[in-house]
Amino acid sequence: MNEQHQQFQNALEELSTLANPDKVRFLEELLFYFTISSRGIWSDEKVSEFEKVEAFKWLNELCHRIWNIKFELQREESNDSITRLYENMKFYREQSELLRVHLVPTTLGAFRNFEAKQQEPNAPNSCLPK
């Protein structure tokens, strides 16, 4: 396992310990970051239009699953949300090689930004360990 994948696993482990409101905030950050990664997919001149469309199709499906997880967290109906997030990411990365190369770096970027926002003095109350 390379360092980036180890960081990804560590981030998921940390996320699983957070309170639901913090998980929701992370998922919102991740959904935003997926809009950024979609721009990267779109502007990649090394891949075919077909590969781009396939990556967008599966990223769209993944985002639908993330929205569902987020809504369940907000209704206090989910206690395995991070496991389900991981399982969905694992499934959708297998559907598109182009999407696969974006998932881990995008998730890590979202997690780092989430952590930075939690450290801001005016951040909402957080259960993230300081």
GROMACS .gro file of C-alpha atoms in nm:
model
  130
    1MET     CA    1   0.000   0.000   0.000
    2ASN     CA    2   0.147   0.336  -0.098
    3GLU     CA    3   0.152   0.639   0.128
    4GLN     CA    4  -0.148   0.806  -0.035
    5HIS     CA    5  -0.362   0.495   0.014
    6GLN     CA    6  -0.248   0.472   0.376
    7GLN     CA    7  -0.351   0.835   0.429
    8PHE     CA    8  -0.686   0.752   0.269
    9GLN     CA    9  -0.740   0.461   0.510
   10ASN     CA   10  -0.636   0.677   0.805
   11ALA     CA   11  -0.879   0.949   0.699
   12LEU     CA   12  -1.165   0.698   0.677
   13GLU     CA   13  -1.080   0.562   1.020
   14GLU     CA   14  -1.080   0.911   1.167
   15LEU     CA   15  -1.406   0.999   0.993
   16SER     CA   16  -1.575   0.693   1.135
   17THR     CA   17  -1.512   0.824   1.489
   18LEU     CA   18  -1.679   1.161   1.431
   19ALA     CA   19  -2.024   1.271   1.534
   20ASN     CA   20  -2.290   1.278   1.261
   21PRO     CA   21  -2.285   1.658   1.212
   22ASP     CA   22  -1.911   1.641   1.137
   23LYS     CA   23  -1.962   1.351   0.899
   24VAL     CA   24  -2.226   1.555   0.719
   25ARG     CA   25  -1.986   1.848   0.689
   26PHE     CA   26  -1.719   1.619   0.549
   27LEU     CA   27  -1.959   1.470   0.293
   28GLU     CA   28  -2.057   1.821   0.183
   29GLU     CA   29  -1.688   1.900   0.138
   30LEU     CA   30  -1.636   1.578  -0.057
   31LEU     CA   31  -1.928   1.653  -0.290
   32PHE     CA   32  -1.780   1.996  -0.357
   33TYR     CA   33  -1.440   1.842  -0.426
   34PHE     CA   34  -1.598   1.602  -0.675
   35THR     CA   35  -1.709   1.903  -0.878
   36ILE     CA   36  -1.344   2.005  -0.893
   37SER     CA   37  -1.228   1.656  -0.993
   38SER     CA   38  -1.493   1.652  -1.267
   39ARG     CA   39  -1.324   1.957  -1.416
   40GLY     CA   40  -0.999   1.763  -1.412
   41ILE     CA   41  -1.165   1.473  -1.590
   42TRP     CA   42  -1.321   1.705  -1.848
   43SER     CA   43  -0.996   1.886  -1.927
   44ASP     CA   44  -0.781   1.571  -1.955
   45GLU     CA   45  -0.673   1.568  -2.317
   46LYS     CA   46  -0.503   1.228  -2.282
   47VAL     CA   47  -0.826   1.030  -2.256
   48SER     CA   48  -1.107   0.969  -2.502
   49GLU     CA   49  -1.448   1.132  -2.490
   50PHE     CA   50  -1.594   0.788  -2.418
   51GLU     CA   51  -1.371   0.748  -2.111
   52LYS     CA   52  -1.474   1.092  -1.988
   53VAL     CA   53  -1.845   1.016  -2.028
   54GLU     CA   54  -1.802   0.684  -1.847
   55ALA     CA   55  -1.617   0.855  -1.561
   56PHE     CA   56  -1.888   1.121  -1.535
   57LYS     CA   57  -2.162   0.860  -1.538
   58TRP     CA   58  -2.009   0.667  -1.249
   59LEU     CA   59  -1.911   0.980  -1.057
   60ASN     CA   60  -2.272   1.095  -1.085
   61GLU     CA   61  -2.391   0.761  -0.947
   62LEU     CA   62  -2.140   0.782  -0.662
   63CYS     CA   63  -2.254   1.134  -0.577
   64HIS     CA   64  -2.616   1.012  -0.558
   65ARG     CA   65  -2.508   0.750  -0.304
   66ILE     CA   66  -2.317   1.011  -0.104
   67TRP     CA   67  -2.622   1.241  -0.097
   68ASN     CA   68  -2.828   0.949   0.036
   69ILE     CA   69  -2.571   0.878   0.307
   70LYS     CA   70  -2.568   1.248   0.399
   71PHE     CA   71  -2.948   1.264   0.427
   72GLU     CA   72  -2.953   0.949   0.643
   73LEU     CA   73  -2.693   1.103   0.873
   74GLN     CA   74  -2.898   1.420   0.904
   75ARG     CA   75  -3.202   1.213   1.002
   76GLU     CA   76  -2.989   1.015   1.250
   77GLU     CA   77  -3.068   0.694   1.058
   78SER     CA   78  -2.715   0.584   0.977
   79ASN     CA   79  -2.437   0.450   1.191
   80ASP     CA   80  -2.230   0.282   0.920
   81SER     CA   81  -2.202   0.581   0.689
   82ILE     CA   82  -1.825   0.582   0.642
   83THR     CA   83  -1.820   0.209   0.573
   84ARG     CA   84  -2.091   0.260   0.312
   85LEU     CA   85  -1.900   0.553   0.165
   86TYR     CA   86  -1.593   0.335   0.129
   87GLU     CA   87  -1.790   0.045  -0.020
   88ASN     CA   88  -1.950   0.275  -0.276
   89MET     CA   89  -1.616   0.429  -0.369
   90LYS     CA   90  -1.468   0.083  -0.405
   91PHE     CA   91  -1.753  -0.026  -0.634
   92TYR     CA   92  -1.750   0.284  -0.857
   93ARG     CA   93  -1.374   0.294  -0.896
   94GLU     CA   94  -1.402  -0.048  -1.060
   95GLN     CA   95  -1.642   0.091  -1.319
   96SER     CA   96  -1.403   0.349  -1.464
   97GLU     CA   97  -1.024   0.356  -1.469
   98LEU     CA   98  -1.034   0.734  -1.518
   99LEU     CA   99  -1.257   0.781  -1.215
  100ARG     CA  100  -1.035   0.548  -1.013
  101VAL     CA  101  -0.733   0.776  -1.043
  102HIS     CA  102  -0.934   1.069  -0.906
  103LEU     CA  103  -1.108   0.914  -0.604
  104VAL     CA  104  -0.828   0.887  -0.349
  105PRO     CA  105  -0.664   1.227  -0.417
  106THR     CA  106  -1.003   1.398  -0.423
  107THR     CA  107  -1.109   1.238  -0.095
  108LEU     CA  108  -0.779   1.332   0.069
  109GLY     CA  109  -0.808   1.691  -0.053
  110ALA     CA  110  -1.162   1.713   0.084
  111PHE     CA  111  -1.052   1.564   0.415
  112ARG     CA  112  -0.759   1.805   0.452
  113ASN     CA  113  -0.983   2.101   0.377
  114PHE     CA  114  -1.246   1.968   0.618
  115GLU     CA  115  -0.981   1.941   0.891
  116ALA     CA  116  -0.853   2.292   0.821
  117LYS     CA  117  -1.204   2.436   0.841
  118GLN     CA  118  -1.263   2.256   1.171
  119GLN     CA  119  -0.956   2.430   1.314
  120GLU     CA  120  -1.082   2.779   1.222
  121PRO     CA  121  -1.184   2.990   1.523
  122ASN     CA  122  -1.536   3.056   1.386
  123ALA     CA  123  -1.599   2.696   1.281
  124PRO     CA  124  -1.923   2.537   1.402
  125ASN     CA  125  -1.892   2.321   1.712
  126SER     CA  126  -1.706   2.012   1.614
  127CYS     CA  127  -1.631   1.674   1.763
  128LEU     CA  128  -1.310   1.654   1.562
  129PRO     CA  129  -1.020   1.589   1.802
  130LYS     CA  130  -0.795   1.892   1.839
   0.00000   0.00000   0.00000
